Coordinates of C-alpha atoms in Angstrom, one line a residue:
M1 CA 72.9 162.2 -54.5
A2 CA 74.4 159.9 -51.9
G3 CA 71.3 157.8 -52.0
Q4 CA 71.6 157.5 -55.7
E5 CA 75.2 156.5 -55.7
A6 CA 74.7 153.9 -53.0
S7 CA 71.8 152.3 -54.8
G8 CA 73.7 152.2 -58.1
D9 CA 71.3 154.6 -59.8
P10 CA 72.8 156.9 -62.5
A11 CA 73.9 160.2 -61.0
L12 CA 75.0 163.6 -62.2
R13 CA 78.0 165.5 -60.8
R14 CA 78.0 169.0 -59.2
T15 CA 80.1 171.0 -61.6
L16 CA 78.0 174.1 -62.3
S17 CA 78.1 177.6 -60.7
V18 CA 75.1 179.8 -60.0
W19 CA 75.8 181.7 -63.3
S20 CA 75.5 178.4 -65.3
A21 CA 72.0 178.0 -63.7
V22 CA 71.2 181.6 -64.5
G23 CA 72.4 181.0 -68.1
V24 CA 70.0 178.1 -68.6
S25 CA 67.0 180.0 -67.1
V26 CA 67.6 183.2 -69.1
A27 CA 68.3 181.2 -72.3
L28 CA 65.1 179.2 -72.0
M29 CA 63.2 182.4 -71.2
A30 CA 64.9 184.0 -74.2
P31 CA 63.9 187.6 -73.7
S32 CA 65.4 188.9 -76.9
M33 CA 63.5 186.4 -79.0
A34 CA 60.3 186.7 -76.9
V35 CA 60.0 190.5 -77.4
N36 CA 60.4 190.1 -81.2
I37 CA 57.7 187.4 -81.8
N38 CA 55.5 186.7 -78.8
P39 CA 53.7 190.1 -78.3
Q40 CA 52.0 189.7 -81.8
G41 CA 50.0 186.8 -80.4
T42 CA 48.9 188.9 -77.5
A43 CA 47.9 191.8 -79.7
A44 CA 45.6 189.6 -81.7
A45 CA 43.5 189.2 -78.5
V46 CA 43.9 192.4 -76.6
G47 CA 44.9 195.1 -79.2
R48 CA 46.9 197.9 -77.8
A49 CA 46.9 196.5 -74.2
V50 CA 49.9 194.2 -74.8
P51 CA 52.0 195.7 -72.0
L52 CA 49.0 195.3 -69.6
A53 CA 48.9 191.6 -70.4
F54 CA 52.6 191.3 -69.8
L55 CA 52.3 193.2 -66.6
L56 CA 49.6 190.7 -65.3
A57 CA 51.9 187.9 -66.5
T58 CA 54.7 189.4 -64.5
V59 CA 52.6 189.4 -61.3
G60 CA 51.6 185.8 -61.9
V61 CA 55.2 184.7 -62.6
L62 CA 56.5 186.4 -59.4
L63 CA 53.8 184.7 -57.4
I64 CA 54.8 181.4 -59.0
A65 CA 58.5 182.2 -58.5
H66 CA 57.8 182.5 -54.7
T67 CA 56.7 178.8 -54.8
F68 CA 59.7 177.6 -56.7
V69 CA 62.1 179.6 -54.5
R70 CA 60.7 178.1 -51.3
L71 CA 60.7 174.5 -52.8
A72 CA 64.2 174.9 -54.3
Q73 CA 65.4 175.9 -50.8
R74 CA 64.4 172.4 -49.6
F75 CA 64.8 170.1 -52.7
S76 CA 67.5 169.8 -55.3
H77 CA 66.6 167.3 -58.0
A78 CA 67.0 167.0 -61.8
G79 CA 63.3 166.4 -62.0
S80 CA 62.4 169.9 -60.9
V81 CA 58.6 170.0 -60.7
Y82 CA 58.4 166.2 -60.7
A83 CA 60.4 166.2 -57.4
F84 CA 58.7 169.2 -55.9
V85 CA 55.2 167.8 -56.5
G86 CA 56.1 164.2 -55.9
V87 CA 57.4 164.9 -52.4
T88 CA 54.6 167.2 -51.4
L89 CA 51.5 165.9 -53.1
G90 CA 52.5 162.3 -53.8
P91 CA 54.3 160.3 -56.5
R92 CA 51.3 160.2 -58.9
A93 CA 50.8 163.9 -58.9
G94 CA 54.6 164.3 -59.2
S95 CA 54.7 162.0 -62.2
V96 CA 51.9 164.0 -63.9
A97 CA 53.6 167.3 -63.2
G98 CA 57.0 165.9 -64.4
W99 CA 55.7 164.6 -67.7
L100 CA 53.7 167.8 -68.3
N101 CA 56.8 169.9 -67.6
A102 CA 58.9 167.7 -69.9
G103 CA 56.2 168.1 -72.6
T104 CA 56.2 171.8 -72.1
Y105 CA 60.0 172.0 -72.8
V106 CA 59.6 169.8 -75.9
F107 CA 56.8 172.1 -77.2
F108 CA 59.0 175.1 -76.5
G109 CA 61.8 173.4 -78.3
A110 CA 59.5 173.3 -81.4
V111 CA 58.4 176.9 -80.7
T112 CA 61.9 178.2 -80.6
A113 CA 63.4 176.2 -83.5
T114 CA 60.5 177.4 -85.6
A115 CA 61.1 181.0 -84.5
A116 CA 64.7 180.7 -85.4
G117 CA 63.6 179.5 -88.9
I118 CA 61.1 182.4 -89.2
F119 CA 63.8 185.0 -88.3
L120 CA 66.3 183.5 -90.7
T121 CA 63.7 183.5 -93.5
D122 CA 62.7 187.0 -92.7
L123 CA 66.4 188.1 -92.8
A124 CA 67.0 186.3 -96.1
R125 CA 63.9 188.0 -97.7
K126 CA 65.1 191.4 -96.5
V127 CA 68.7 191.0 -97.7
A128 CA 68.6 188.8 -100.8
S129 CA 65.3 187.5 -102.0
P130 CA 62.3 189.7 -101.1
N131 CA 59.0 187.9 -101.7
E132 CA 60.7 185.0 -103.4
L133 CA 61.2 182.6 -100.5
P134 CA 58.3 180.2 -99.7
D135 CA 57.2 179.8 -96.1
W136 CA 58.5 176.2 -95.9
V137 CA 62.0 177.5 -95.9
A138 CA 61.5 178.5 -92.3
F139 CA 61.0 174.8 -91.4
V140 CA 64.2 173.7 -93.2
S141 CA 66.1 176.6 -91.5
G142 CA 64.6 175.6 -88.2
W143 CA 65.8 172.0 -88.7
L144 CA 69.4 173.2 -89.3
V145 CA 69.2 175.1 -86.0
L146 CA 67.8 171.9 -84.4
A147 CA 70.7 169.9 -85.7
A148 CA 73.2 172.3 -84.1
V149 CA 71.2 172.1 -80.9
W150 CA 71.4 168.3 -80.9
W151 CA 75.2 168.6 -81.3
L152 CA 75.5 171.0 -78.4
A153 CA 73.1 169.2 -76.1
A154 CA 75.2 166.0 -76.4
R155 CA 78.1 167.8 -74.7
E156 CA 78.7 169.2 -71.2
I157 CA 76.4 172.2 -70.5
K158 CA 78.9 174.2 -68.5
G159 CA 80.6 175.9 -71.5
G160 CA 77.3 176.0 -73.4
A161 CA 75.6 177.8 -70.5
T162 CA 78.3 180.5 -70.6
V163 CA 77.8 181.0 -74.3
L164 CA 74.0 181.1 -73.9
L165 CA 74.3 183.8 -71.2
V166 CA 76.8 186.0 -73.1
T167 CA 74.9 185.8 -76.4
E168 CA 71.6 186.6 -74.8
G169 CA 73.1 189.4 -72.7
L170 CA 74.6 191.1 -75.7
T171 CA 71.4 190.9 -77.7
V172 CA 69.3 192.2 -74.8
M173 CA 71.7 195.2 -74.4
L174 CA 71.3 196.0 -78.1
I175 CA 67.5 195.8 -77.8
L176 CA 67.5 198.1 -74.7
V177 CA 69.7 200.7 -76.6
V178 CA 67.2 200.6 -79.6
A179 CA 64.3 200.8 -77.2
A180 CA 65.8 203.8 -75.4
I181 CA 66.5 205.7 -78.7
T182 CA 62.9 204.9 -79.9
L183 CA 61.4 206.1 -76.6
G184 CA 63.3 209.3 -76.9
K185 CA 62.0 209.9 -80.4
V186 CA 58.4 209.0 -79.4
I187 CA 58.6 211.5 -76.5
A188 CA 60.1 214.2 -78.7
G189 CA 57.6 213.6 -81.5
H190 CA 60.2 212.7 -84.1
T191 CA 58.4 209.6 -85.4
P192 CA 57.6 208.3 -88.9
G193 CA 53.9 208.1 -88.5
G194 CA 53.0 210.7 -85.8
Q195 CA 53.3 208.2 -83.0
H196 CA 53.5 209.8 -79.5
L197 CA 53.9 208.9 -75.9
D198 CA 50.6 207.0 -75.1
M199 CA 50.0 205.4 -71.7
S200 CA 46.8 203.9 -73.0
V201 CA 48.8 200.8 -73.7
F202 CA 48.2 199.9 -70.1
S203 CA 44.4 199.9 -70.6
V204 CA 42.0 197.9 -72.8
A205 CA 40.5 199.6 -75.8
P206 CA 36.8 200.5 -75.7
G207 CA 34.7 197.4 -76.7
T208 CA 37.3 195.0 -75.3
S209 CA 36.5 193.3 -72.0
V210 CA 39.0 193.1 -69.2
S211 CA 38.6 189.3 -69.1
T212 CA 39.8 189.2 -72.7
V213 CA 43.2 190.2 -71.5
F214 CA 43.6 186.7 -70.0
L215 CA 43.4 185.3 -73.6
G216 CA 46.4 187.3 -74.5
I217 CA 48.2 186.7 -71.2
V218 CA 49.1 183.2 -72.4
F219 CA 51.8 184.7 -74.7
G220 CA 53.0 186.7 -71.7
F221 CA 53.4 183.5 -69.7
L222 CA 55.0 182.0 -72.8
S223 CA 57.6 184.7 -72.7
F224 CA 58.5 183.9 -69.1
A225 CA 58.3 180.2 -69.5
G226 CA 61.6 178.6 -68.5
F227 CA 62.4 181.1 -65.8
E228 CA 62.4 178.1 -63.4
A229 CA 64.6 175.9 -65.7
A230 CA 67.5 176.3 -63.3
A231 CA 65.7 173.9 -61.0
T232 CA 66.4 171.1 -63.5
L233 CA 70.1 171.6 -62.7
G234 CA 69.6 170.9 -59.0
E235 CA 71.9 167.9 -59.1
E236 CA 74.6 169.6 -61.2
T237 CA 74.9 173.0 -59.4
E238 CA 77.1 173.8 -56.5
A239 CA 75.2 174.7 -53.2
P240 CA 71.9 174.2 -55.1
R241 CA 69.6 175.1 -52.2
R242 CA 71.2 178.6 -52.2
N243 CA 72.1 179.1 -55.8
I244 CA 69.0 177.7 -57.6
P245 CA 66.5 180.0 -55.7
R246 CA 68.7 183.0 -56.6
A247 CA 68.8 182.1 -60.2
I248 CA 65.0 181.5 -60.4
L249 CA 64.0 184.8 -58.6
G250 CA 66.6 186.9 -60.4
T251 CA 65.5 185.6 -63.8
A252 CA 61.8 186.3 -63.0
L253 CA 62.5 189.9 -61.8
F254 CA 64.7 190.8 -64.7
G255 CA 62.1 189.3 -67.2
G256 CA 59.3 191.3 -65.7
M257 CA 61.0 194.6 -66.0
F258 CA 62.3 193.9 -69.4
F259 CA 59.1 192.6 -71.0
V260 CA 56.8 195.3 -69.6
T261 CA 59.1 198.1 -70.6
V262 CA 60.0 196.9 -74.0
T263 CA 56.5 195.9 -75.1
A264 CA 55.2 199.3 -74.0
I265 CA 57.8 201.0 -76.2
E266 CA 57.1 198.6 -79.1
M267 CA 53.4 199.3 -79.0
M268 CA 53.8 203.1 -78.8
A269 CA 56.4 202.9 -81.7
F270 CA 53.9 201.2 -84.0
G271 CA 51.0 203.3 -82.8
T272 CA 47.9 202.5 -80.7
D273 CA 45.4 203.1 -83.4
S274 CA 43.9 200.3 -85.4
A275 CA 46.4 200.6 -88.2
G276 CA 49.3 200.5 -85.7
V277 CA 48.0 197.5 -83.9
A278 CA 47.4 195.7 -87.2
A279 CA 51.0 196.4 -88.3
F280 CA 52.3 195.3 -84.9
A281 CA 50.4 192.0 -85.1
K282 CA 51.8 191.3 -88.6
S283 CA 55.4 192.0 -87.9
D284 CA 57.9 189.1 -88.2
A285 CA 60.4 190.7 -85.8
L286 CA 59.1 193.6 -83.8
M287 CA 62.4 195.2 -82.6
G288 CA 64.0 194.6 -86.0
D289 CA 61.2 196.6 -87.7
I290 CA 61.5 199.3 -85.1
A291 CA 65.3 199.5 -85.5
E292 CA 64.8 199.9 -89.2
Q293 CA 62.3 202.8 -88.8
Y294 CA 63.7 204.6 -85.8
V295 CA 67.4 204.0 -85.8
A296 CA 69.1 202.6 -88.9
P297 CA 68.1 199.9 -91.4
W298 CA 71.4 197.9 -90.9
L299 CA 70.7 197.6 -87.2
S300 CA 67.5 195.7 -87.9
Y301 CA 69.6 193.0 -89.4
V302 CA 71.8 192.8 -86.4
I303 CA 68.8 192.5 -84.1
V304 CA 67.2 189.8 -86.2
V305 CA 70.5 187.9 -86.2
G306 CA 70.6 188.3 -82.4
A307 CA 67.0 187.1 -82.0
T308 CA 67.9 184.1 -84.1
F309 CA 70.7 183.2 -81.8
S310 CA 68.4 183.8 -78.8
A311 CA 65.8 181.4 -80.3
A312 CA 68.5 178.8 -80.9
A313 CA 69.8 179.3 -77.4
C314 CA 66.3 178.9 -76.1
C315 CA 65.8 175.7 -78.1
L316 CA 69.1 174.4 -76.6
A317 CA 67.9 175.3 -73.1
S318 CA 64.5 173.6 -73.8
V319 CA 66.2 170.4 -74.8
V320 CA 68.5 170.6 -71.8
G321 CA 65.5 171.0 -69.5
A322 CA 63.5 168.3 -71.2
S323 CA 66.4 165.9 -71.1
R324 CA 66.9 166.3 -67.3
L325 CA 63.3 165.7 -66.7
L326 CA 63.1 162.6 -68.9
F327 CA 66.3 161.4 -67.2
A328 CA 64.9 161.8 -63.7
L329 CA 61.5 160.3 -64.6
S330 CA 63.2 157.3 -66.3
R331 CA 65.8 156.8 -63.5
D332 CA 62.9 156.4 -61.1
G333 CA 61.1 153.9 -63.3
I334 CA 58.3 156.1 -64.7
G335 CA 59.9 156.3 -68.1
P336 CA 61.9 154.0 -70.4
A337 CA 65.1 152.8 -68.7
A338 CA 67.2 153.7 -71.7
L339 CA 66.5 157.4 -71.1
A340 CA 68.2 157.2 -67.7
A341 CA 71.6 156.7 -69.3
V342 CA 74.4 159.2 -68.4
H343 CA 77.4 159.6 -70.7
P344 CA 80.5 158.3 -68.9
R345 CA 82.7 161.2 -69.8
R346 CA 80.5 164.2 -70.6
N347 CA 78.2 163.8 -67.5
I348 CA 75.0 164.4 -69.5
P349 CA 71.8 162.3 -70.1
H350 CA 72.7 162.0 -73.8
V351 CA 70.0 159.5 -74.8
A352 CA 67.3 161.6 -73.2
A353 CA 68.6 164.7 -75.0
A354 CA 68.4 162.8 -78.3
A355 CA 64.8 161.8 -77.5
A356 CA 63.9 165.4 -76.8
V357 CA 65.3 166.6 -80.1
A358 CA 63.5 163.8 -82.0
A359 CA 60.2 164.9 -80.4
V360 CA 60.8 168.5 -81.3
F361 CA 61.4 167.5 -84.9
A362 CA 58.3 165.3 -85.0
I363 CA 56.1 168.3 -83.8
Q364 CA 57.4 170.5 -86.6
A365 CA 57.1 167.8 -89.3
I366 CA 53.6 166.9 -88.3
G367 CA 52.6 170.5 -88.4
W368 CA 54.1 171.1 -91.8
V369 CA 53.3 167.8 -93.6
A370 CA 50.1 166.6 -91.9
L371 CA 48.4 169.8 -91.0
R372 CA 49.8 171.9 -93.8
A373 CA 50.3 174.7 -91.3
R374 CA 52.4 177.8 -91.9
P375 CA 55.5 178.3 -89.7
F376 CA 53.9 180.9 -87.5
D377 CA 50.8 178.7 -87.1
V378 CA 53.1 175.9 -85.8
F379 CA 54.7 178.4 -83.6
S380 CA 51.4 179.6 -82.2
I381 CA 49.9 176.1 -81.7
A382 CA 52.9 174.7 -80.0
A383 CA 53.3 177.8 -77.9
T384 CA 49.6 177.7 -76.7
A385 CA 49.7 174.0 -76.0
G386 CA 53.0 174.1 -74.1
T387 CA 52.0 177.1 -72.0
L388 CA 48.6 175.7 -71.0
I389 CA 50.1 172.4 -69.8
L390 CA 52.9 174.3 -68.1
L391 CA 50.3 176.3 -66.1
V392 CA 48.8 173.0 -64.9
A393 CA 52.3 171.9 -63.7
Y394 CA 52.8 175.3 -62.0
A395 CA 49.4 174.9 -60.3
L396 CA 50.4 171.5 -59.0
A397 CA 53.7 172.8 -57.7
T398 CA 51.9 175.7 -56.0
L399 CA 49.5 173.3 -54.3
G400 CA 52.4 171.3 -53.1
A401 CA 54.1 174.4 -51.6
V402 CA 50.9 175.3 -49.8
R403 CA 50.7 171.8 -48.3
L404 CA 54.3 171.5 -47.3
L405 CA 55.1 175.0 -46.2
F406 CA 51.8 176.3 -44.7
L407 CA 49.7 173.3 -43.7
A408 CA 52.6 171.3 -42.2
R409 CA 54.6 172.3 -39.2
D410 CA 57.3 174.4 -40.9
T411 CA 58.6 177.0 -38.5
Q412 CA 60.9 178.5 -41.1
I413 CA 58.1 180.2 -43.1
R414 CA 55.7 182.9 -41.9
K415 CA 52.1 181.6 -42.2
S416 CA 51.1 185.0 -43.7
E417 CA 53.1 184.1 -46.8
V418 CA 50.3 181.6 -47.8
I419 CA 48.5 184.5 -49.5
L420 CA 51.2 184.5 -52.2
P421 CA 50.7 181.0 -53.6
L422 CA 47.0 181.3 -53.1
L423 CA 46.9 184.4 -55.3
G424 CA 49.1 182.6 -57.8
L425 CA 46.7 179.7 -57.9
A426 CA 43.8 182.1 -58.5
L427 CA 45.6 183.8 -61.4
L428 CA 46.7 180.5 -63.0
G429 CA 43.2 179.0 -62.6
Y430 CA 41.4 182.0 -64.2
T431 CA 43.9 182.1 -67.1
L432 CA 43.3 178.4 -67.8
Y433 CA 39.6 178.8 -67.5
R434 CA 39.5 181.9 -69.8
N435 CA 41.4 180.1 -72.5
V436 CA 39.1 177.1 -72.7
I437 CA 35.7 178.6 -71.7
P438 CA 34.1 179.4 -74.1
W439 CA 35.8 176.7 -76.2
P440 CA 37.8 178.4 -79.0
H441 CA 36.9 178.0 -82.7
G442 CA 38.7 177.9 -86.0
S443 CA 42.5 177.7 -86.0
A444 CA 42.6 178.8 -82.3
V445 CA 41.2 175.5 -81.3
W446 CA 44.4 173.5 -82.1
G447 CA 46.5 174.7 -79.1
P448 CA 43.9 174.0 -76.4
C449 CA 43.0 170.7 -78.0
L450 CA 46.6 169.6 -78.1
A451 CA 47.0 170.6 -74.4
V452 CA 43.9 168.7 -73.3
A453 CA 45.1 165.6 -75.3
V454 CA 48.5 165.7 -73.7
L455 CA 47.0 166.1 -70.2
V456 CA 44.6 163.2 -70.7
L457 CA 47.4 160.9 -72.0
V458 CA 49.7 161.8 -69.2
V459 CA 47.1 161.3 -66.4
A460 CA 46.0 158.0 -68.0
G461 CA 49.5 156.8 -68.4
V462 CA 50.4 157.5 -64.7
L463 CA 47.1 155.9 -63.4
A464 CA 47.8 152.8 -65.5
R465 CA 51.1 152.2 -63.6
P466 CA 50.4 152.7 -59.9
V467 CA 53.2 150.4 -58.7
A468 CA 55.8 152.4 -60.7
A469 CA 54.5 155.6 -59.2
R470 CA 54.7 154.2 -55.7
E471 CA 58.3 153.0 -56.2
A472 CA 59.2 156.4 -57.7
G473 CA 57.9 158.0 -54.6
V474 CA 60.1 155.8 -52.4
K475 CA 63.1 156.8 -54.5
L476 CA 62.3 160.5 -54.3
I477 CA 62.0 160.4 -50.5
A478 CA 65.4 158.6 -50.3
Q479 CA 67.1 160.9 -52.8
Q480 CA 66.1 164.0 -50.8
G481 CA 67.3 162.6 -47.5
F482 CA 63.9 162.2 -45.8

């Protein structure tokens, strides 16, 4: 920060507490939204073994969290992965990781704005107009949510982060209450369709290969995506090298316990037979449907409303994360100079935030108008593309951690810890491999194709500007005090 101020570069101020950082990470992870709409994508690939896929995703995320914790203990920068990788593997690799991470947050903005629209449309159909509302209403509803996100993103994040954390916390508590009641009825056998306690949800069904689980694990990683978002507030959080690692690790641990437990209850509540799995995959809001069947119909409306707020909060956190990355990249000369502007009173990169919102809108509009895709198709395509490029950025950060912490002379870290990032790399690598080999067909091809296209464009763009990358590397070193 001192280096930035001395050089005249735009700088952010440290005004956020550890809870603000937790708020952004939890909001971007959006657990109450995720358990309502992400497991359906996993079920399409792995059937009843959704909780198993989420358990494997939890292991992978905790291994990755180790990397982010160790790097955040040494670096505090609005560029997050861009800074982590840039300092450890070099400015070109850092630039690639930074643009990929920014792209991920933009894709997730489209995912969550669309999810909010889907939830609102589902609620309207249940309450007022069953079977009368066309699918495109979800896009329009999502754009109304996106407009509210733009308004909030153009203001200081401190108050917004508190609202994000409180809203998400209340919805998560309600989901846990419904899950506990549902589990009690499943154990007691008081279920609408003869469902019962069935631990087969942690195993693959006959005829399904174990490797297929790694096709469904993408939606598990998607549910966790953003757990590291606190790192983008490294220049705005007090005592960042202590508080940011706490926020990252705490969010990952909570997410793992929540997702594995709730998805297991969800699958058992729907039933592990073919009919139950099919109904599970077709649900527009899993916990809303479970609340309607197992607790009280009116409670399903409350949960869907809560999931809508969760999706909107996640969209806001996505825009916040993307804007900080765009700001950091542009401040160092790798992006347009206009995106490095900081509002003089509100202490936020307002131009970068507007650019992120515009990109989210463009993804949804292209999906609807050009591809004629349904809202859930846009959700799935953007989710797959965003998650795959995020895994590449995670892999680069993990490689950087191995080089810095274990190959260099760092006496603060036990060398035996190297097994953790290496295991993380293996899991990331196999997940990426399994999702592109064999190359998918039909509608499933759009997500991987889009991810490959973004990766190629980012790498080509960075390689075309070697001088800018070198200058950015010099700035990164100076900013971190090396």
